[in-house]
Amino acid sequence: MTRILVTTANGDTGRPMVEYLLKNGLQVRAMVRTEDVRAQRLRDEGAEVIVGDSLTFRDVRAAVDGVQRAYFNFPVGEGLVESAVMFAQAAREQGLELIVNMSQIQSRPQARSKATQNHWLSEQVFDWSGVPTTHLRVTFFMEWLTYIAELIRQGRYVMPFDADSRFAPISGRDIALTAATILTEPADHGGRRYTLTGPVEYSHRELAAEVSRVLAKDVHFERTTVTTFLDLLGMPDDTAKLRHFEAVTIDQQEGRLAGVTDAAPTIIGHRLSTVEEFINEHRSLFE
């Protein structure tokens, strides 16, 4: 039976991906950084759990050993390219059939953000490895709304981005289902790059208004500095995110996150979640 490795298995895409793959009757190995109640929950659902560090080659090799396909994801921070090199090498040694690689919609070699540039470099690493790889270039997650849920409860939609910058947010579950579908039926997906967006494009001001409408309360857009934004999120010393978000502010102004694509609904075979549905699903966080 096919066994699939899911990295960042406790993340916004990893958790639902494990769920979808298990429902499809596949064996799942879930890679996590910490042995905790979340890891046990994955076991209870039927996944094999392996605890490891994606920047330790021994751990990466152990995670890849015995699987046929894999999902590679790395959080915003230092070490992405190094991790991709390790993962690609281990995948090549193991002869993996397919890797699904999480990237960014604005991935390009001249990116202002080191994190975005490193996503582009990681794409090249996987391509050089010879292991068939599908790159998912993804826009902002709807989960950004949950990150500022406490502020939304106060009537504040706070972002470090320009009010009129446009993007089409997509839910982590829809990204996960897209990746899981590709991993379940990999034919014709190797070597492809898909740009994944949600179904509706908003400006940040328009999204604040939509949140206000769905919650039936006044929620006003408020722009702040990246430094203040990270302070509000409880990450005042995260230099990697500071530099990345400062660069993404310009990316948004240049329209690099604008537009809507049909890649995700075409792959999964049905429409994507709307912002209204996402808010209602997580309503307890906002009220």
Short mmCIF file of N, CA, C and O in Angstrom, two decimals, residues 166-219:
data_model
loop_
_atom_site.label_atom_id
_atom_site.label_comp_id
_atom_site.label_asym_id
_atom_site.label_seq_id
_atom_site.Cartn_x
_atom_site.Cartn_y
_atom_site.Cartn_z
N ARG A 166 -4.72 43.91 -3.24
CA ARG A 166 -5.73 42.89 -3.53
C ARG A 166 -5.13 41.48 -3.51
O ARG A 166 -3.98 41.26 -3.90
N PHE A 167 -5.96 40.54 -3.07
CA PHE A 167 -5.58 39.13 -3.02
C PHE A 167 -6.86 38.32 -2.88
O PHE A 167 -7.92 38.85 -2.54
N ALA A 168 -6.75 37.01 -3.13
CA ALA A 168 -7.91 36.11 -3.03
C ALA A 168 -7.58 35.02 -2.02
O ALA A 168 -7.01 33.99 -2.38
N PRO A 169 -7.91 35.23 -0.75
CA PRO A 169 -7.50 34.28 0.30
C PRO A 169 -8.11 32.89 0.10
O PRO A 169 -9.23 32.74 -0.35
N ILE A 170 -7.32 31.88 0.47
CA ILE A 170 -7.73 30.49 0.33
C ILE A 170 -7.57 29.81 1.69
O ILE A 170 -6.66 30.11 2.45
N SER A 171 -8.46 28.89 2.00
CA SER A 171 -8.40 28.22 3.29
C SER A 171 -7.32 27.14 3.29
O SER A 171 -7.02 26.52 2.26
N GLY A 172 -6.73 26.92 4.46
CA GLY A 172 -5.74 25.86 4.58
C GLY A 172 -6.30 24.51 4.21
O GLY A 172 -5.60 23.66 3.64
N ARG A 173 -7.58 24.29 4.52
CA ARG A 173 -8.21 23.00 4.18
C ARG A 173 -8.29 22.80 2.67
O ARG A 173 -8.11 21.68 2.18
N ASP A 174 -8.56 23.87 1.92
CA ASP A 174 -8.63 23.72 0.47
C ASP A 174 -7.25 23.48 -0.13
O ASP A 174 -7.10 22.72 -1.11
N ILE A 175 -6.22 24.10 0.45
CA ILE A 175 -4.86 23.81 0.00
C ILE A 175 -4.53 22.35 0.30
O ILE A 175 -3.98 21.63 -0.54
N ALA A 176 -4.87 21.93 1.52
CA ALA A 176 -4.59 20.55 1.92
C ALA A 176 -5.30 19.54 1.01
O ALA A 176 -4.71 18.53 0.61
N LEU A 177 -6.56 19.81 0.68
CA LEU A 177 -7.31 18.90 -0.17
C LEU A 177 -6.71 18.87 -1.58
O LEU A 177 -6.65 17.80 -2.21
N THR A 178 -6.25 20.01 -2.06
CA THR A 178 -5.59 20.05 -3.37
C THR A 178 -4.34 19.19 -3.37
O THR A 178 -4.12 18.35 -4.26
N ALA A 179 -3.50 19.37 -2.35
CA ALA A 179 -2.26 18.59 -2.26
C ALA A 179 -2.57 17.11 -2.07
O ALA A 179 -1.93 16.24 -2.69
N ALA A 180 -3.56 16.79 -1.22
CA ALA A 180 -3.92 15.40 -0.98
C ALA A 180 -4.44 14.73 -2.25
O ALA A 180 -4.14 13.55 -2.50
N THR A 181 -5.20 15.46 -3.04
CA THR A 181 -5.72 14.92 -4.30
C THR A 181 -4.57 14.60 -5.25
O THR A 181 -4.56 13.54 -5.90
N ILE A 182 -3.60 15.49 -5.33
CA ILE A 182 -2.44 15.27 -6.19
C ILE A 182 -1.63 14.06 -5.70
O ILE A 182 -1.20 13.22 -6.50
N LEU A 183 -1.45 13.96 -4.39
CA LEU A 183 -0.68 12.84 -3.83
C LEU A 183 -1.41 11.52 -3.98
O LEU A 183 -0.79 10.46 -4.11
N THR A 184 -2.73 11.56 -3.98
CA THR A 184 -3.52 10.35 -4.14
C THR A 184 -3.52 9.88 -5.59
O THR A 184 -3.44 8.67 -5.87
N GLU A 185 -3.62 10.83 -6.52
CA GLU A 185 -3.67 10.52 -7.95
C GLU A 185 -2.60 11.35 -8.65
O GLU A 185 -2.90 12.39 -9.26
N PRO A 186 -1.33 10.93 -8.59
CA PRO A 186 -0.22 11.78 -9.04
C PRO A 186 -0.02 11.88 -10.55
O PRO A 186 0.78 12.72 -11.00
N ALA A 187 -0.72 11.08 -11.32
CA ALA A 187 -0.49 11.08 -12.77
C ALA A 187 -0.64 12.49 -13.35
O ALA A 187 -1.59 13.21 -13.05
N ASP A 188 0.32 12.89 -14.16
CA ASP A 188 0.32 14.15 -14.90
C ASP A 188 0.59 15.39 -14.03
O ASP A 188 0.59 16.51 -14.54
N HIS A 189 0.83 15.21 -12.73
CA HIS A 189 1.09 16.37 -11.88
C HIS A 189 2.58 16.65 -11.67
O HIS A 189 2.95 17.76 -11.30
N GLY A 190 3.42 15.65 -11.86
CA GLY A 190 4.85 15.85 -11.68
C GLY A 190 5.39 16.90 -12.65
O GLY A 190 5.03 16.91 -13.83
N GLY A 191 6.23 17.80 -12.15
CA GLY A 191 6.81 18.85 -13.00
C GLY A 191 5.90 20.04 -13.23
O GLY A 191 6.25 20.95 -13.99
N ARG A 192 4.75 20.06 -12.59
CA ARG A 192 3.80 21.15 -12.78
C ARG A 192 3.91 22.18 -11.66
O ARG A 192 4.27 21.88 -10.53
N ARG A 193 3.57 23.44 -12.01
CA ARG A 193 3.44 24.52 -11.04
C ARG A 193 2.02 25.04 -11.09
O ARG A 193 1.54 25.43 -12.16
N TYR A 194 1.36 25.03 -9.94
CA TYR A 194 -0.01 25.50 -9.86
C TYR A 194 -0.08 26.72 -8.93
O TYR A 194 0.45 26.69 -7.83
N THR A 195 -0.76 27.76 -9.40
CA THR A 195 -1.00 28.93 -8.56
C THR A 195 -2.36 28.76 -7.90
O THR A 195 -3.38 28.66 -8.58
N LEU A 196 -2.37 28.72 -6.57
CA LEU A 196 -3.60 28.47 -5.82
C LEU A 196 -4.08 29.75 -5.15
O LEU A 196 -3.36 30.37 -4.38
N THR A 197 -5.33 30.12 -5.45
CA THR A 197 -5.99 31.24 -4.79
C THR A 197 -7.37 30.80 -4.34
O THR A 197 -7.87 29.75 -4.75
N GLY A 198 -7.99 31.63 -3.50
CA GLY A 198 -9.37 31.41 -3.14
C GLY A 198 -10.30 31.85 -4.25
O GLY A 198 -9.85 32.31 -5.31
N PRO A 199 -11.62 31.78 -4.03
CA PRO A 199 -12.59 32.03 -5.09
C PRO A 199 -12.91 33.49 -5.34
O PRO A 199 -13.45 33.82 -6.39
N VAL A 200 -12.60 34.38 -4.39
CA VAL A 200 -12.99 35.79 -4.51
C VAL A 200 -11.81 36.69 -4.13
O VAL A 200 -11.17 36.47 -3.10
N GLU A 201 -11.57 37.68 -4.96
CA GLU A 201 -10.50 38.65 -4.69
C GLU A 201 -11.05 39.81 -3.86
O GLU A 201 -12.15 40.30 -4.12
N TYR A 202 -10.28 40.22 -2.86
CA TYR A 202 -10.63 41.35 -2.00
C TYR A 202 -9.45 42.29 -1.88
O TYR A 202 -8.29 41.87 -2.00
N SER A 203 -9.74 43.55 -1.57
CA SER A 203 -8.72 44.39 -0.96
C SER A 203 -8.81 44.14 0.54
O SER A 203 -9.79 43.57 1.03
N HIS A 204 -7.81 44.58 1.29
CA HIS A 204 -7.88 44.41 2.75
C HIS A 204 -9.06 45.19 3.33
O HIS A 204 -9.73 44.73 4.25
N ARG A 205 -9.34 46.35 2.75
CA ARG A 205 -10.49 47.13 3.21
C ARG A 205 -11.79 46.38 2.94
O ARG A 205 -12.69 46.33 3.79
N GLU A 206 -11.91 45.76 1.76
CA GLU A 206 -13.11 45.00 1.42
C GLU A 206 -13.24 43.75 2.28
O GLU A 206 -14.35 43.38 2.68
N LEU A 207 -12.11 43.13 2.60
CA LEU A 207 -12.17 41.94 3.44
C LEU A 207 -12.61 42.30 4.86
O LEU A 207 -13.40 41.57 5.48
N ALA A 208 -12.14 43.43 5.36
CA ALA A 208 -12.61 43.90 6.67
C ALA A 208 -14.12 44.10 6.66
O ALA A 208 -14.82 43.75 7.61
N ALA A 209 -14.63 44.65 5.55
CA ALA A 209 -16.08 44.87 5.43
C ALA A 209 -16.82 43.54 5.37
O ALA A 209 -17.93 43.41 5.93
N GLU A 210 -16.25 42.54 4.71
CA GLU A 210 -16.90 41.22 4.64
C GLU A 210 -16.92 40.56 6.02
O GLU A 210 -17.92 39.96 6.41
N VAL A 211 -15.83 40.66 6.75
CA VAL A 211 -15.80 40.14 8.12
C VAL A 211 -16.87 40.83 8.96
O VAL A 211 -17.60 40.19 9.72
N SER A 212 -16.99 42.14 8.81
CA SER A 212 -17.99 42.92 9.53
C SER A 212 -19.40 42.44 9.20
O SER A 212 -20.24 42.25 10.09
N ARG A 213 -19.66 42.19 7.91
CA ARG A 213 -20.99 41.75 7.49
C ARG A 213 -21.33 40.39 8.06
O ARG A 213 -22.42 40.17 8.61
N VAL A 214 -20.39 39.45 7.97
CA VAL A 214 -20.67 38.09 8.41
C VAL A 214 -20.87 38.02 9.93
O VAL A 214 -21.74 37.31 10.41
N LEU A 215 -20.07 38.78 10.66
CA LEU A 215 -20.18 38.76 12.12
C LEU A 215 -21.26 39.71 12.64
O LEU A 215 -21.56 39.71 13.83
N ALA A 216 -21.83 40.53 11.72
CA ALA A 216 -22.86 41.50 12.10
C ALA A 216 -22.36 42.42 13.22
O ALA A 216 -23.04 42.66 14.22
N LYS A 217 -21.14 42.91 13.04
CA LYS A 217 -20.57 43.86 13.99
C LYS A 217 -19.61 44.78 13.24
O LYS A 217 -19.15 44.45 12.13
N ASP A 218 -19.34 45.92 13.78
CA ASP A 218 -18.42 46.86 13.13
C ASP A 218 -16.99 46.37 13.27
O ASP A 218 -16.48 46.21 14.39
N VAL A 219 -16.36 46.12 12.12
CA VAL A 219 -14.94 45.74 12.09
C VAL A 219 -14.28 46.66 11.08
O VAL A 219 -14.63 46.65 9.90
#
